[in-house]
Amino acid sequence: LDQRCARAFGLARLCSAQTLALCGGDEACLPDAEGRASREAIDLALLALNNSVLITIPSERLDIDGYATLETLLPTYFRGLRQAAPPRPPFQRRDRSQGAAARALRRLCDADQQIFDAAV
C-alpha cells in the first residue's frame, strides 16, 4: 500500500467513516490530522452502537436469515420480504488475507473494523 497514495486520497478518513459517524458531535469524535479516529472516538462509537442501534446486517449477510430478522422486527414494513427476495447463497466467512497490503489496510482501517466486528 503506497502511503503517499493513501494520504492523497484520504484513505484514513474513509476508513474511519463508520466510527466517526457513530461517535457523534463530541470534540473527542474529531479525526486526527490524517483522518483517523482516536481511541476515545472508538469507545464512544461502540457505546452508541450498543445503546442506539437496533440491528446491523452487513450486505454480505443479507440472506434469508437477515430478511427474516427484518420481517420479525418491522413486520408491517418488511412483510413478504423473504418471498420477494432473490435467492442468495448463505454467507461463508473467509479467512483474511495476510499480504502486506491487507496488513497495511487493517492498521489504517482498525477503528471501523472494531465497529464492524462489534456490530456483527
PDB file of C-alpha atoms in Angstrom:
ATOM      1  CA  LEU A   1       0.000   0.000   0.000  1.00  0.00           C
ATOM      2  CA  ASP A   2       1.534   3.260  -1.127  1.00  0.00           C
ATOM      3  CA  GLN A   3       1.360   5.668   1.843  1.00  0.00           C
ATOM      4  CA  ARG A   4       1.531   8.723  -0.442  1.00  0.00           C
ATOM      5  CA  CYS A   5      -1.491   7.477  -2.335  1.00  0.00           C
ATOM      6  CA  ALA A   6      -3.335   6.667   0.909  1.00  0.00           C
ATOM      7  CA  ARG A   7      -2.706  10.222   2.169  1.00  0.00           C
ATOM      8  CA  ALA A   8      -3.552  11.859  -1.154  1.00  0.00           C
ATOM      9  CA  PHE A   9      -6.938  10.149  -1.322  1.00  0.00           C
ATOM     10  CA  GLY A  10      -7.730  10.403   2.401  1.00  0.00           C
ATOM     11  CA  LEU A  11      -7.901   6.674   2.951  1.00  0.00           C
ATOM     12  CA  ALA A  12      -7.582   7.043   6.737  1.00  0.00           C
ATOM     13  CA  ARG A  13     -10.656   9.308   6.783  1.00  0.00           C
ATOM     14  CA  LEU A  14     -12.615   6.866   4.623  1.00  0.00           C
ATOM     15  CA  CYS A  15     -11.546   4.002   6.864  1.00  0.00           C
ATOM     16  CA  SER A  16     -12.851   5.853   9.923  1.00  0.00           C
ATOM     17  CA  ALA A  17     -16.207   6.924   8.461  1.00  0.00           C
ATOM     18  CA  GLN A  18     -18.392   4.463  10.424  1.00  0.00           C
ATOM     19  CA  THR A  19     -16.594   5.205  13.666  1.00  0.00           C
ATOM     20  CA  LEU A  20     -16.764   8.982  13.274  1.00  0.00           C
ATOM     21  CA  ALA A  21     -20.442   8.879  12.227  1.00  0.00           C
ATOM     22  CA  LEU A  22     -21.453   6.739  15.201  1.00  0.00           C
ATOM     23  CA  CYS A  23     -19.268   8.722  17.596  1.00  0.00           C
ATOM     24  CA  GLY A  24     -21.329  11.868  17.139  1.00  0.00           C
ATOM     25  CA  GLY A  25     -20.560  15.539  17.580  1.00  0.00           C
ATOM     26  CA  ASP A  26     -18.389  15.387  20.670  1.00  0.00           C
ATOM     27  CA  GLU A  27     -14.992  17.051  20.364  1.00  0.00           C
ATOM     28  CA  ALA A  28     -13.400  13.655  21.019  1.00  0.00           C
ATOM     29  CA  CYS A  29     -15.026  12.484  17.791  1.00  0.00           C
ATOM     30  CA  LEU A  30     -12.960  14.784  15.595  1.00  0.00           C
ATOM     31  CA  PRO A  31     -10.430  12.866  13.497  1.00  0.00           C
ATOM     32  CA  ASP A  32      -6.707  13.487  13.811  1.00  0.00           C
ATOM     33  CA  ALA A  33      -4.747  15.298  11.084  1.00  0.00           C
ATOM     34  CA  GLU A  34      -4.647  12.128   8.962  1.00  0.00           C
ATOM     35  CA  GLY A  35      -8.352  11.427   9.415  1.00  0.00           C
ATOM     36  CA  ARG A  36      -8.033   8.618  11.952  1.00  0.00           C
ATOM     37  CA  ALA A  37     -10.389   8.153  14.870  1.00  0.00           C
ATOM     38  CA  SER A  38      -8.968   8.290  18.395  1.00  0.00           C
ATOM     39  CA  ARG A  39      -9.381   5.521  20.983  1.00  0.00           C
ATOM     40  CA  GLU A  40     -11.952   7.722  22.733  1.00  0.00           C
ATOM     41  CA  ALA A  41     -13.889   8.129  19.467  1.00  0.00           C
ATOM     42  CA  ILE A  42     -13.908   4.350  19.009  1.00  0.00           C
ATOM     43  CA  ASP A  43     -15.168   3.873  22.575  1.00  0.00           C
ATOM     44  CA  LEU A  44     -17.929   6.482  22.078  1.00  0.00           C
ATOM     45  CA  ALA A  45     -18.914   4.877  18.769  1.00  0.00           C
ATOM     46  CA  LEU A  46     -19.091   1.432  20.418  1.00  0.00           C
ATOM     47  CA  LEU A  47     -21.242   2.911  23.185  1.00  0.00           C
ATOM     48  CA  ALA A  48     -23.587   4.470  20.607  1.00  0.00           C
ATOM     49  CA  LEU A  49     -23.713   1.203  18.689  1.00  0.00           C
ATOM     50  CA  ASN A  50     -24.669  -0.735  21.819  1.00  0.00           C
ATOM     51  CA  ASN A  51     -27.198   1.848  23.053  1.00  0.00           C
ATOM     52  CA  SER A  52     -28.785   3.187  19.873  1.00  0.00           C
ATOM     53  CA  VAL A  53     -28.602   0.688  17.034  1.00  0.00           C
ATOM     54  CA  LEU A  54     -31.378  -1.891  16.893  1.00  0.00           C
ATOM     55  CA  ILE A  55     -29.856  -4.196  14.283  1.00  0.00           C
ATOM     56  CA  THR A  56     -26.992  -4.352  11.835  1.00  0.00           C
ATOM     57  CA  ILE A  57     -26.964  -6.710   8.893  1.00  0.00           C
ATOM     58  CA  PRO A  58     -23.933  -6.328   6.639  1.00  0.00           C
ATOM     59  CA  SER A  59     -24.861  -6.634   2.977  1.00  0.00           C
ATOM     60  CA  GLU A  60     -22.834  -9.807   2.580  1.00  0.00           C
ATOM     61  CA  ARG A  61     -25.060 -11.396   5.239  1.00  0.00           C
ATOM     62  CA  LEU A  62     -28.356 -10.146   3.888  1.00  0.00           C
ATOM     63  CA  ASP A  63     -29.719 -13.585   3.077  1.00  0.00           C
ATOM     64  CA  ILE A  64     -32.942 -15.340   4.085  1.00  0.00           C
ATOM     65  CA  ASP A  65     -31.993 -15.158   7.779  1.00  0.00           C
ATOM     66  CA  GLY A  66     -31.372 -11.414   7.515  1.00  0.00           C
ATOM     67  CA  TYR A  67     -34.683 -10.913   5.724  1.00  0.00           C
ATOM     68  CA  ALA A  68     -36.444 -12.986   8.382  1.00  0.00           C
ATOM     69  CA  THR A  69     -34.928 -10.764  11.074  1.00  0.00           C
ATOM     70  CA  LEU A  70     -36.173  -7.622   9.338  1.00  0.00           C
ATOM     71  CA  GLU A  71     -39.661  -9.131   8.867  1.00  0.00           C
ATOM     72  CA  THR A  72     -39.771 -10.018  12.568  1.00  0.00           C
ATOM     73  CA  LEU A  73     -38.573  -6.630  13.836  1.00  0.00           C
ATOM     74  CA  LEU A  74     -40.644  -4.469  11.478  1.00  0.00           C
ATOM     75  CA  PRO A  75     -43.405  -6.738  10.148  1.00  0.00           C
ATOM     76  CA  THR A  76     -45.604  -4.034   8.623  1.00  0.00           C
ATOM     77  CA  TYR A  77     -42.756  -2.565   6.618  1.00  0.00           C
ATOM     78  CA  PHE A  78     -40.964  -5.773   5.576  1.00  0.00           C
ATOM     79  CA  ARG A  79     -43.893  -8.207   5.233  1.00  0.00           C
ATOM     80  CA  GLY A  80     -43.224 -10.619   2.353  1.00  0.00           C
ATOM     81  CA  LEU A  81     -39.551  -9.711   2.018  1.00  0.00           C
ATOM     82  CA  ARG A  82     -38.311 -13.308   2.211  1.00  0.00           C
ATOM     83  CA  GLN A  83     -40.629 -14.418  -0.578  1.00  0.00           C
ATOM     84  CA  ALA A  84     -39.793 -11.437  -2.812  1.00  0.00           C
ATOM     85  CA  ALA A  85     -36.027 -11.525  -2.304  1.00  0.00           C
ATOM     86  CA  PRO A  86     -33.829 -13.103  -4.958  1.00  0.00           C
ATOM     87  CA  PRO A  87     -32.146 -16.328  -3.884  1.00  0.00           C
ATOM     88  CA  ARG A  88     -28.704 -15.848  -2.435  1.00  0.00           C
ATOM     89  CA  PRO A  89     -26.214 -18.380  -1.136  1.00  0.00           C
ATOM     90  CA  PRO A  90     -25.663 -18.331   2.629  1.00  0.00           C
ATOM     91  CA  PHE A  91     -22.793 -16.229   3.934  1.00  0.00           C
ATOM     92  CA  GLN A  92     -19.489 -18.038   4.275  1.00  0.00           C
ATOM     93  CA  ARG A  93     -16.749 -16.446   6.336  1.00  0.00           C
ATOM     94  CA  ARG A  94     -13.429 -16.247   4.521  1.00  0.00           C
ATOM     95  CA  ASP A  95     -10.008 -16.117   6.056  1.00  0.00           C
ATOM     96  CA  ARG A  96      -8.494 -12.660   5.949  1.00  0.00           C
ATOM     97  CA  SER A  97      -5.712 -12.034   3.503  1.00  0.00           C
ATOM     98  CA  GLN A  98      -2.274 -11.972   5.078  1.00  0.00           C
ATOM     99  CA  GLY A  99      -0.470  -9.964   2.388  1.00  0.00           C
ATOM    100  CA  ALA A 100       1.396  -6.719   3.033  1.00  0.00           C
ATOM    101  CA  ALA A 101      -1.380  -4.559   1.535  1.00  0.00           C
ATOM    102  CA  ALA A 102      -4.019  -6.309   3.653  1.00  0.00           C
ATOM    103  CA  ARG A 103      -1.960  -5.801   6.816  1.00  0.00           C
ATOM    104  CA  ALA A 104      -1.483  -2.107   5.977  1.00  0.00           C
ATOM    105  CA  LEU A 105      -5.226  -1.683   5.373  1.00  0.00           C
ATOM    106  CA  ARG A 106      -6.023  -3.430   8.656  1.00  0.00           C
ATOM    107  CA  ARG A 107      -3.777  -0.958  10.501  1.00  0.00           C
ATOM    108  CA  LEU A 108      -5.293   2.002   8.663  1.00  0.00           C
ATOM    109  CA  CYS A 109      -8.896   0.818   8.991  1.00  0.00           C
ATOM    110  CA  ASP A 110      -8.641  -0.590  12.505  1.00  0.00           C
ATOM    111  CA  ALA A 111     -11.248   1.760  14.015  1.00  0.00           C
ATOM    112  CA  ASP A 112     -14.006   0.840  11.576  1.00  0.00           C
ATOM    113  CA  GLN A 113     -13.044  -2.832  11.753  1.00  0.00           C
ATOM    114  CA  GLN A 114     -13.575  -2.738  15.527  1.00  0.00           C
ATOM    115  CA  ILE A 115     -17.020  -1.189  14.992  1.00  0.00           C
ATOM    116  CA  PHE A 116     -17.891  -3.754  12.304  1.00  0.00           C
ATOM    117  CA  ASP A 117     -16.744  -6.658  14.484  1.00  0.00           C
ATOM    118  CA  ALA A 118     -18.834  -5.392  17.416  1.00  0.00           C
ATOM    119  CA  ALA A 119     -21.893  -4.938  15.207  1.00  0.00           C
ATOM    120  CA  VAL A 120     -21.983  -8.389  13.660  1.00  0.00           C
TER     121      VAL A 120
END
